[in-house]
mmCIF file of C-alpha atoms and ligand atoms in Angstrom:
data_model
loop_
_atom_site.group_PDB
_atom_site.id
_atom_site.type_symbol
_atom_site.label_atom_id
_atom_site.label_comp_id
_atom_site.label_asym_id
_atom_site.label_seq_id
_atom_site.Cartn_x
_atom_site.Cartn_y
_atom_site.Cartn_z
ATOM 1 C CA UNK A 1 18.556 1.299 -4.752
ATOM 2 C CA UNK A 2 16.027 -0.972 -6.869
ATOM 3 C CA UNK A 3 14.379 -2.775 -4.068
ATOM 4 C CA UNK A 4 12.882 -0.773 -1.757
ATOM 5 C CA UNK A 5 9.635 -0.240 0.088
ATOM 6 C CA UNK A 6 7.075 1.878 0.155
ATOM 7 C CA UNK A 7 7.615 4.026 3.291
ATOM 8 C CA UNK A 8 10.774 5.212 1.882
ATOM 9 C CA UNK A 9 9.434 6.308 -1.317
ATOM 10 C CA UNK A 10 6.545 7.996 0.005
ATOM 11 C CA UNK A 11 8.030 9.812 2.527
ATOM 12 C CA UNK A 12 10.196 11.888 0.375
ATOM 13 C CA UNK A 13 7.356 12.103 -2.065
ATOM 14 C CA UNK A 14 5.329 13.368 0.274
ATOM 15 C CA UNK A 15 8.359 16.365 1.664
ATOM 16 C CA UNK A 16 9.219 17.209 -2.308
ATOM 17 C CA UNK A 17 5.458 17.032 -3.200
ATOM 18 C CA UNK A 18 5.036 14.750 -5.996
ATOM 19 C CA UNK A 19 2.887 11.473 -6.464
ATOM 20 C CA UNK A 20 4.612 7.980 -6.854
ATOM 21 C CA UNK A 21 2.429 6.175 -9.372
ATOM 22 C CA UNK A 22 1.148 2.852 -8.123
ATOM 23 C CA UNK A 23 0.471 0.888 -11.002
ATOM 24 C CA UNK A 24 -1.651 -2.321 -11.363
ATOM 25 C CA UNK A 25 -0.249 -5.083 -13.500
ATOM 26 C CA UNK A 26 -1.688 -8.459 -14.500
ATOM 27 C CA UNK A 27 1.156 -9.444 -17.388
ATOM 28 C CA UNK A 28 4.905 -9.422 -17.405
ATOM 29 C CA UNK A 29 4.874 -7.501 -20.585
ATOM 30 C CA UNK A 30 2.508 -4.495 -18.359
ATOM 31 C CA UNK A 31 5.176 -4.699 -15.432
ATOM 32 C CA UNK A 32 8.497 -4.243 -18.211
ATOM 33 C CA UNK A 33 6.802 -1.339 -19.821
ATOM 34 C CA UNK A 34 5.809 0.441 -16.493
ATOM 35 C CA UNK A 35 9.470 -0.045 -15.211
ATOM 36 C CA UNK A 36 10.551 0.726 -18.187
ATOM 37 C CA UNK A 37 8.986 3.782 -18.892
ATOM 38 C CA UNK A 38 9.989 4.682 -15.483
ATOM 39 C CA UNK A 39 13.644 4.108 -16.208
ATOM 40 C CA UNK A 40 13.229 6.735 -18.968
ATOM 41 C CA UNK A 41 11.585 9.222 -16.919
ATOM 42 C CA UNK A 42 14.140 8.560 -13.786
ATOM 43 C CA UNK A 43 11.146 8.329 -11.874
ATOM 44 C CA UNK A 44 10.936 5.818 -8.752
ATOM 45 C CA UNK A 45 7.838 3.490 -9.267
ATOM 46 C CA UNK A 46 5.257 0.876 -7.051
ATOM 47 C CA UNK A 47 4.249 -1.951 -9.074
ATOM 48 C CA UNK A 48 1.222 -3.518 -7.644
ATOM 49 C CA UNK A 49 -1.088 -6.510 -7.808
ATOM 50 C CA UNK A 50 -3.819 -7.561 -7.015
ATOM 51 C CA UNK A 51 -5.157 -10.683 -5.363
ATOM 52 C CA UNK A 52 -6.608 -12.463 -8.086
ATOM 53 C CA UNK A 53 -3.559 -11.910 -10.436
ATOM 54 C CA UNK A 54 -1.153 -13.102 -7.392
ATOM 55 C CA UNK A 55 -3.589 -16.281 -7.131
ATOM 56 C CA UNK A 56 -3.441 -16.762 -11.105
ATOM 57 C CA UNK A 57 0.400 -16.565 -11.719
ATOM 58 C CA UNK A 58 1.817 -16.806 -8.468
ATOM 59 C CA UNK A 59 3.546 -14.507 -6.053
ATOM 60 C CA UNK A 60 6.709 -16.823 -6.644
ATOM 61 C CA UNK A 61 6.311 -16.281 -9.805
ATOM 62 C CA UNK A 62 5.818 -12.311 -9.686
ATOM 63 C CA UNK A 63 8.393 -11.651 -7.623
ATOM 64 C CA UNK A 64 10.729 -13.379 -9.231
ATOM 65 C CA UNK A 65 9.983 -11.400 -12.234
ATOM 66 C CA UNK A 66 9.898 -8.182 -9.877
ATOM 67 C CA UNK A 67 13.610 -8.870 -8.418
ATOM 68 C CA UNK A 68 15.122 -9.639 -11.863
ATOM 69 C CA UNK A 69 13.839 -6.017 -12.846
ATOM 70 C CA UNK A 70 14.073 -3.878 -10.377
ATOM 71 C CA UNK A 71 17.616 -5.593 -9.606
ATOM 72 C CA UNK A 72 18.811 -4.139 -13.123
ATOM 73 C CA UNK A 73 16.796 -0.469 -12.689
ATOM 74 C CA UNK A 74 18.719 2.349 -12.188
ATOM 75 C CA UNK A 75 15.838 3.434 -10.200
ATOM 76 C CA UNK A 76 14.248 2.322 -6.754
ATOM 77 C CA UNK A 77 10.836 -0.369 -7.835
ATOM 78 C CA UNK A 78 8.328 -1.281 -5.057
ATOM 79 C CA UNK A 79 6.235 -4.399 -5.064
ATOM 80 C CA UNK A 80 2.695 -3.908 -3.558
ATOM 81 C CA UNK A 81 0.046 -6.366 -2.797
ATOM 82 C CA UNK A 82 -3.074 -4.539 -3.460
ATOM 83 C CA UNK A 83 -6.579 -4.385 -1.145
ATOM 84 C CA UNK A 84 -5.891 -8.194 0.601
ATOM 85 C CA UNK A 85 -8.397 -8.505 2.594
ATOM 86 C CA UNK A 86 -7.081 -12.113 3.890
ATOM 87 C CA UNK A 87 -4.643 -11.527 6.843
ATOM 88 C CA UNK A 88 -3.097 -14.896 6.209
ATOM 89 C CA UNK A 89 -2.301 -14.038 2.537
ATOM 90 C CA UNK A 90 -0.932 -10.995 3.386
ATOM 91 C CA UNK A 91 1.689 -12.544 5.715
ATOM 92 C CA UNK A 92 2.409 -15.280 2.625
ATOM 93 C CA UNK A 93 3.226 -12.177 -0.069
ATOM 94 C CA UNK A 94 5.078 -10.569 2.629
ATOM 95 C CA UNK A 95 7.176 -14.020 2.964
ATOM 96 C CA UNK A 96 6.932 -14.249 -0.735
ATOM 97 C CA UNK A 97 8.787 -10.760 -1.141
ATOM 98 C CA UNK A 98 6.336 -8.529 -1.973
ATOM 99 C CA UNK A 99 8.057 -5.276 -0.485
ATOM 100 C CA UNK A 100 4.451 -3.376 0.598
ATOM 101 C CA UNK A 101 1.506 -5.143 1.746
ATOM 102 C CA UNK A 102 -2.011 -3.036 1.587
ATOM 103 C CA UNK A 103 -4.194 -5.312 4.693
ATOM 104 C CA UNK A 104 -7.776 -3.828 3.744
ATOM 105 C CA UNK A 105 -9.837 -4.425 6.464
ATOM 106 C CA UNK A 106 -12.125 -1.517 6.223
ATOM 107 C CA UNK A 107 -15.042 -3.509 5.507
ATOM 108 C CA UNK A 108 -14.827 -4.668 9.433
ATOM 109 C CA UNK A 109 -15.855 -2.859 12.582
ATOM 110 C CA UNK A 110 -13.121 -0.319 13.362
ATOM 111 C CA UNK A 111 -11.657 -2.660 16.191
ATOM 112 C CA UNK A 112 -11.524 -5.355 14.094
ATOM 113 C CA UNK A 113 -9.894 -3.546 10.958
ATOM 114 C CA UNK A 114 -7.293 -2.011 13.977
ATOM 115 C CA UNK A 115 -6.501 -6.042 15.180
ATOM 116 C CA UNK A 116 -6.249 -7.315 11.443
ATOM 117 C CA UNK A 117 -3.918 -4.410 10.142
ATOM 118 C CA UNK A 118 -1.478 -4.492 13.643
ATOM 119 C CA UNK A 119 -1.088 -8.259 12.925
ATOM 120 C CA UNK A 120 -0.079 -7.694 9.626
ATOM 121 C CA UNK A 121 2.133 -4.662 10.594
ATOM 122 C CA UNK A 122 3.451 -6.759 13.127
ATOM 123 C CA UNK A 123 4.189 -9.564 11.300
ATOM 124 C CA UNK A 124 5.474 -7.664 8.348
ATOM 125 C CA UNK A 125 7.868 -5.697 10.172
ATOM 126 C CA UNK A 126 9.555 -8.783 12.393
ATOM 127 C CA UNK A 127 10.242 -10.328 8.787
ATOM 128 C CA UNK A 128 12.266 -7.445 7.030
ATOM 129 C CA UNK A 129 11.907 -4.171 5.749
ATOM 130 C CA UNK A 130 8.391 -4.631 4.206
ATOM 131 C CA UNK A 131 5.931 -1.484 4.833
ATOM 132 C CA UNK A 132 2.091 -1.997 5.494
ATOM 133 C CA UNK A 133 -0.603 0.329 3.871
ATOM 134 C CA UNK A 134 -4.357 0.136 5.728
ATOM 135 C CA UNK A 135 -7.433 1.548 4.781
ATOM 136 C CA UNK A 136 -9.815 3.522 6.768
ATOM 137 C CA UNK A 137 -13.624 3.660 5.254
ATOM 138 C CA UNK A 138 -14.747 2.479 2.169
ATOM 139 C CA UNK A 139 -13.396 3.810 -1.562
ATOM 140 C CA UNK A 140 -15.984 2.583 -4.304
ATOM 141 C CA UNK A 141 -16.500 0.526 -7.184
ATOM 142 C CA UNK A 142 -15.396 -2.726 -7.946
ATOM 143 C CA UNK A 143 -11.757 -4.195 -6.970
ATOM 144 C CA UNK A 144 -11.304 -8.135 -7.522
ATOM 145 C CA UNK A 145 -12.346 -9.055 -4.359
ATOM 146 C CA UNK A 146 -14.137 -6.182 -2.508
ATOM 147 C CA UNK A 147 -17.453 -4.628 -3.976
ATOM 148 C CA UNK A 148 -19.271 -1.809 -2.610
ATOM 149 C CA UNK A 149 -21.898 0.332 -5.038
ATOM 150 C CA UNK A 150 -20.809 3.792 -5.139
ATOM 151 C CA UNK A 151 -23.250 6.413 -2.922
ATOM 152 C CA UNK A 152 -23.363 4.031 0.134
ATOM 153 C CA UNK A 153 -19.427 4.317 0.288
ATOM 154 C CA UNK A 154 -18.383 5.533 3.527
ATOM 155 C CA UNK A 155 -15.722 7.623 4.201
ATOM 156 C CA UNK A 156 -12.795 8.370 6.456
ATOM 157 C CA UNK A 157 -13.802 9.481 9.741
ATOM 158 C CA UNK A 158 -10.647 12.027 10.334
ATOM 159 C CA UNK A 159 -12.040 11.368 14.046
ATOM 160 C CA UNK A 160 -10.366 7.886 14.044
ATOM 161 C CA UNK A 161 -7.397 8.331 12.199
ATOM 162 C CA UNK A 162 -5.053 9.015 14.959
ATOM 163 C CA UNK A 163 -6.063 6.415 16.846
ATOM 164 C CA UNK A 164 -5.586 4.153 14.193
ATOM 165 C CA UNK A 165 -2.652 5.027 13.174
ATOM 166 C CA UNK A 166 -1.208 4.227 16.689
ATOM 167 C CA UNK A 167 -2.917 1.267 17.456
ATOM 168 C CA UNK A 168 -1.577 -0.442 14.137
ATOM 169 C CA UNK A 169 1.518 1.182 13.785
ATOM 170 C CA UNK A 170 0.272 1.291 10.005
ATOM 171 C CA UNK A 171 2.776 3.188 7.728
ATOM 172 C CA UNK A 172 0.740 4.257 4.745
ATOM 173 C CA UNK A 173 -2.745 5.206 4.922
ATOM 174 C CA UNK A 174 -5.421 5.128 2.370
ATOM 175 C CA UNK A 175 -8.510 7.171 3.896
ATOM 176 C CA UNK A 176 -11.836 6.799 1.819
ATOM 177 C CA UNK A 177 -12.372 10.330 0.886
ATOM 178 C CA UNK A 178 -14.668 9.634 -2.308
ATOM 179 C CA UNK A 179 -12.650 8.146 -5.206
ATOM 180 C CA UNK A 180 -13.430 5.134 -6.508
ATOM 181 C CA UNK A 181 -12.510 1.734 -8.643
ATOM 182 C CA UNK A 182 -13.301 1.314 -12.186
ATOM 183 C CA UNK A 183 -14.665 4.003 -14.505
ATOM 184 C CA UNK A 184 -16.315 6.829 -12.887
ATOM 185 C CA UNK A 185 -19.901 7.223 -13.557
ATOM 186 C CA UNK A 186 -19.298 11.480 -14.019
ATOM 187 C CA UNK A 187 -16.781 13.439 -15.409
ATOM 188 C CA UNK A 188 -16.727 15.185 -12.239
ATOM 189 C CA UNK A 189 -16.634 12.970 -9.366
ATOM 190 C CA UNK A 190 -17.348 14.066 -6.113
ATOM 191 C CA UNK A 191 -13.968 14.409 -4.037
ATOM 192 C CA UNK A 192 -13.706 15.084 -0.550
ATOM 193 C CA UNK A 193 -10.687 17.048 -0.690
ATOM 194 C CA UNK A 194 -11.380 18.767 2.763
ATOM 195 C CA UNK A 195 -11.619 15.804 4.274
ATOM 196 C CA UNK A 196 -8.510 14.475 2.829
ATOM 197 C CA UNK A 197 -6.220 17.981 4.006
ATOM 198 C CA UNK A 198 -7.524 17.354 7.456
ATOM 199 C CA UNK A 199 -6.324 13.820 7.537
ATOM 200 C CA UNK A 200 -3.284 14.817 6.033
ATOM 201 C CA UNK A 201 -2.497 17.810 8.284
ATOM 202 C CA UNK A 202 -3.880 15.781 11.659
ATOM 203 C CA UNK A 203 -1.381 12.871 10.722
ATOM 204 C CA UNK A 204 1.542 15.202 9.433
ATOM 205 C CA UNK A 205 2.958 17.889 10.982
ATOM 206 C CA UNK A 206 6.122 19.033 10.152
ATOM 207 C CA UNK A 207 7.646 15.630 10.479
ATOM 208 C CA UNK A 208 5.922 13.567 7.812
ATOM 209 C CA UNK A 209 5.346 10.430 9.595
ATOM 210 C CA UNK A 210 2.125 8.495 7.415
ATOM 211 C CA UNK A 211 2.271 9.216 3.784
ATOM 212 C CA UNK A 212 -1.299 9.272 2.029
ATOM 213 C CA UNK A 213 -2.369 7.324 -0.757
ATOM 214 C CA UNK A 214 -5.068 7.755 -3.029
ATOM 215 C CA UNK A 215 -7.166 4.703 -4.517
ATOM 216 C CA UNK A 216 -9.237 5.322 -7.933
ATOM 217 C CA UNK A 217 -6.468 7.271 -10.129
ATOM 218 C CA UNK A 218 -8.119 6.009 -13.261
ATOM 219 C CA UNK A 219 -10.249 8.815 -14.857
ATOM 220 C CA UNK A 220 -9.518 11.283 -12.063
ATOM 221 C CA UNK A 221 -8.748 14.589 -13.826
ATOM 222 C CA UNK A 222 -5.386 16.146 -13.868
ATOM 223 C CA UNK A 223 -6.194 19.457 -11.731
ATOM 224 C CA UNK A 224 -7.806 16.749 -9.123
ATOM 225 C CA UNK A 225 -4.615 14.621 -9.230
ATOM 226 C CA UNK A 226 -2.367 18.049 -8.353
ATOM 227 C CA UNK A 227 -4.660 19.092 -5.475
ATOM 228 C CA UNK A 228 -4.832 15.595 -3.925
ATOM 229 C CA UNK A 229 -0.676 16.129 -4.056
ATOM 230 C CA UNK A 230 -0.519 19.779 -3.207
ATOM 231 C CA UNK A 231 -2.418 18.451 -0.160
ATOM 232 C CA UNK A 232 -0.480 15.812 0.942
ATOM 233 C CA UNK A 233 -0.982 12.557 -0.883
ATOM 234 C CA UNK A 234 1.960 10.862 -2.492
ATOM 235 C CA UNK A 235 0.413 7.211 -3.458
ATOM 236 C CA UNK A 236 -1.725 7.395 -6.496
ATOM 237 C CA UNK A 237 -2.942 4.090 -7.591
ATOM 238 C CA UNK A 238 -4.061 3.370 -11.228
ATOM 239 C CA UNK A 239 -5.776 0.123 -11.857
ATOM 240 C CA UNK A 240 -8.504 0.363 -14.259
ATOM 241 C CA UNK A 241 -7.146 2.364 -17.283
ATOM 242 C CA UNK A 242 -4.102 -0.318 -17.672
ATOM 243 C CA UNK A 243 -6.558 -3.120 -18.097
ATOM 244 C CA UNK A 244 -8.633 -0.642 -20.631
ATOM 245 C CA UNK A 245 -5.103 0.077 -22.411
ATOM 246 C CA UNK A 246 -4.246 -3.851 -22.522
ATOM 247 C CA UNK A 247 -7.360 -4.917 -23.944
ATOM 248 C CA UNK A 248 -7.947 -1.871 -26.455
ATOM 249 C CA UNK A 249 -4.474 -2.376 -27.737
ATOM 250 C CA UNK A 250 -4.848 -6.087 -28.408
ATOM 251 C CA UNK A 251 -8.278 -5.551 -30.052
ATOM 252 C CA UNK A 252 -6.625 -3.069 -32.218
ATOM 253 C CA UNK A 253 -3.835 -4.588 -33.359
ATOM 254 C CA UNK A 254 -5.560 -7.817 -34.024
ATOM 255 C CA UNK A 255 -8.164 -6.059 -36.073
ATOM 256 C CA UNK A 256 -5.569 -4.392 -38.364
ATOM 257 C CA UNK A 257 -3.755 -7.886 -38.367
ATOM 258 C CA UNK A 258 -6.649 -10.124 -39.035
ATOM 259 C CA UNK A 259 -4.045 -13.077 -40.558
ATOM 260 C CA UNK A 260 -0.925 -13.019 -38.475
ATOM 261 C CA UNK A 261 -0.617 -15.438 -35.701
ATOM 262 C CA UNK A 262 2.727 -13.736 -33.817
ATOM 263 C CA UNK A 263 2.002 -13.541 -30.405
ATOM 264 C CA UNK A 264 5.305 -11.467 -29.693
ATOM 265 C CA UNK A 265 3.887 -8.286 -32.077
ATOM 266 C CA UNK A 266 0.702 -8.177 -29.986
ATOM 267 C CA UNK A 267 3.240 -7.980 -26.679
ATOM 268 C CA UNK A 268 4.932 -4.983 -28.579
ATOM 269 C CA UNK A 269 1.957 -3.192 -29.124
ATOM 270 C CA UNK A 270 0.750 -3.209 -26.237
ATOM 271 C CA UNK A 271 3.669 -2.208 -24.141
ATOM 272 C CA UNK A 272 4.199 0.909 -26.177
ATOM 273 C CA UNK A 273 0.550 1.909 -25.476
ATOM 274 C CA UNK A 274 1.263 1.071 -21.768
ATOM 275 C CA UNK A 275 4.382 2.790 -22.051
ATOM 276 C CA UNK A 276 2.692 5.923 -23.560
ATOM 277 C CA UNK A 277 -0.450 6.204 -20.754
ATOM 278 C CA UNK A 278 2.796 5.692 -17.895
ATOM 279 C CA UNK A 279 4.273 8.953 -19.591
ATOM 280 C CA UNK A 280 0.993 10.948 -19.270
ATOM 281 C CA UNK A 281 0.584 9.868 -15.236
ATOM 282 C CA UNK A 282 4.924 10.887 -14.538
ATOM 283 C CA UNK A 283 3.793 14.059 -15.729
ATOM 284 C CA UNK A 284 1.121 14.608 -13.998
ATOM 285 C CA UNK A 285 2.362 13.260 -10.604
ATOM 286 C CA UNK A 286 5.624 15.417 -11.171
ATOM 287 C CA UNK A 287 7.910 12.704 -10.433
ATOM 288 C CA UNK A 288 10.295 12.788 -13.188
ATOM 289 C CA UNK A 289 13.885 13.387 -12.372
ATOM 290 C CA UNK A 290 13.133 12.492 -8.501
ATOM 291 C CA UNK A 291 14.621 8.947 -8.442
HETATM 292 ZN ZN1 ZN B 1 -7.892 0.549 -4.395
#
């Protein structure tokens, strides 16, 4: 199974109700432990990137380190390109072998973010089995290349979501519904959760045909994370707390090892605290077991 899509995935996630974690990665030593820990859990998993990481090492590069893991998994492994907001690079990770391609043109008129995703649904789906995620309004904060401040987010008109679902013959949707990037400014973030069942029961009937995906998973608390899945979404992307576990762990171990120069004991250290925080989300998105 190992290579697969997201579409696949997602829709069973979205039948059984449980989350697929979406993780963001920036090292090979953060993609091993989130595979790994995975592996453990028998849990599928999408590993994701995003743009500026892709730029920095490569897609080549990536994927090749992608394929040689998930090739060996006993579990299926999804490669997403995260919030690309260049149609043209889209079509090169697609080509590259990323397996799902997020096209975020929400930041255009609504005719123009329908005509950039269908190209890159188009194009995506004429080259192989490669599934296409699209975003409809705004979600906040700060991802590499898109920055919007928080309260003039805008979010997902359910009013359009039909229609733009057909149009682009997207297959994953992420519909702004009030989560953001980064660290979230209150403990209790406003959610939208209304807004997020409608889409979910206007695009799904009993047939589920456009799994949902939530953007922002860093911070969110757990009861939020099990009512965005009792309600439909499957996707749940975590960015932010990875790059906070990375960091932290390096600062720590290098603080309690002031005089030792092996790079390789740093690596360790910090893929058992990724593999730790990866434990805590499979629980919470009740995806153990399901791979
Ligand atoms: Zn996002």
């Amino acid at each position: 199974m190992s290579i697969v899509n997201a579409r696949e995935l997602l829709i069973k996630a979205t039948q059984e109700r449980y989350a697929v974690g979406a993780f963001n990665i920036t090292s090979l030593v953060q993609m091993e432990a989130v595979i790994e820990a995975h592996i453990d859990c028998k849990a599928p998993v999408i590993i994701q990137t995003s743009v500026a990481p892709a730029k920095f090492l490569g897609m080549n590069v990536l994927v090749a380190i992608y394929r040689t893991l998930a090739e060996s998994a006993p579990i299926p492994v999804c490669l997403h390109l995260d919030h690309c907001t260049d149609v043209a690079y889209c079509k090169k990770g697609a080509e590259a072998g990323y397996t799902n391609i997020m096209v975020d043109a929400s930041k255009q008129h609504f005719d123009e973010n329908i005509r950039q995703t269908k190209e890159v649904v188009d194009y995506c789906h004429a080259l192989g089995d490669i599934s296409v995620e699209g975003e409809l309004g705004t979600v906040g904060g700060v991802e590499d290349q898109v920055r919007v401040v928080e309260n003039e987010a805008e979010l997902c008109n359910p009013d359009q979501v039909l229609a733009f679902i057909e149009r682009t013959g997207v297959d994953l949707l992420a519909p702004a519904i009030g989560t953001a990037h980064g660290i979230y400014a209150t403990r209790n973030p406003k959610i939208d959760f209304e807004r997020f069942k409608k889409i979910f029961d206007l695009v799904n009937g009993e047939t589920i045909r456009t799994p949902l995906v939530v953007h922002g998973g860093t911070g969110l608390p757990r009861d939020y994370v099990e009512r965005f899945i009792a309600y439909g979404g499957s996707k749940v992307n975590v960015s932010t707390e990875l790059k906070h576990v990375l960091i932290d762990a390096t600062y720590q171990y290098m603080n309690a090892h002031p005089k030792e120069y092996d790079p390789g004991k740093i690596d360790r250290a910090v893929k058992e605290v990724t593999r730790q925080t990866v434990f805590n989300w499979i629980e919470w998105f009740g995806c153990r077991g399901k791979a």
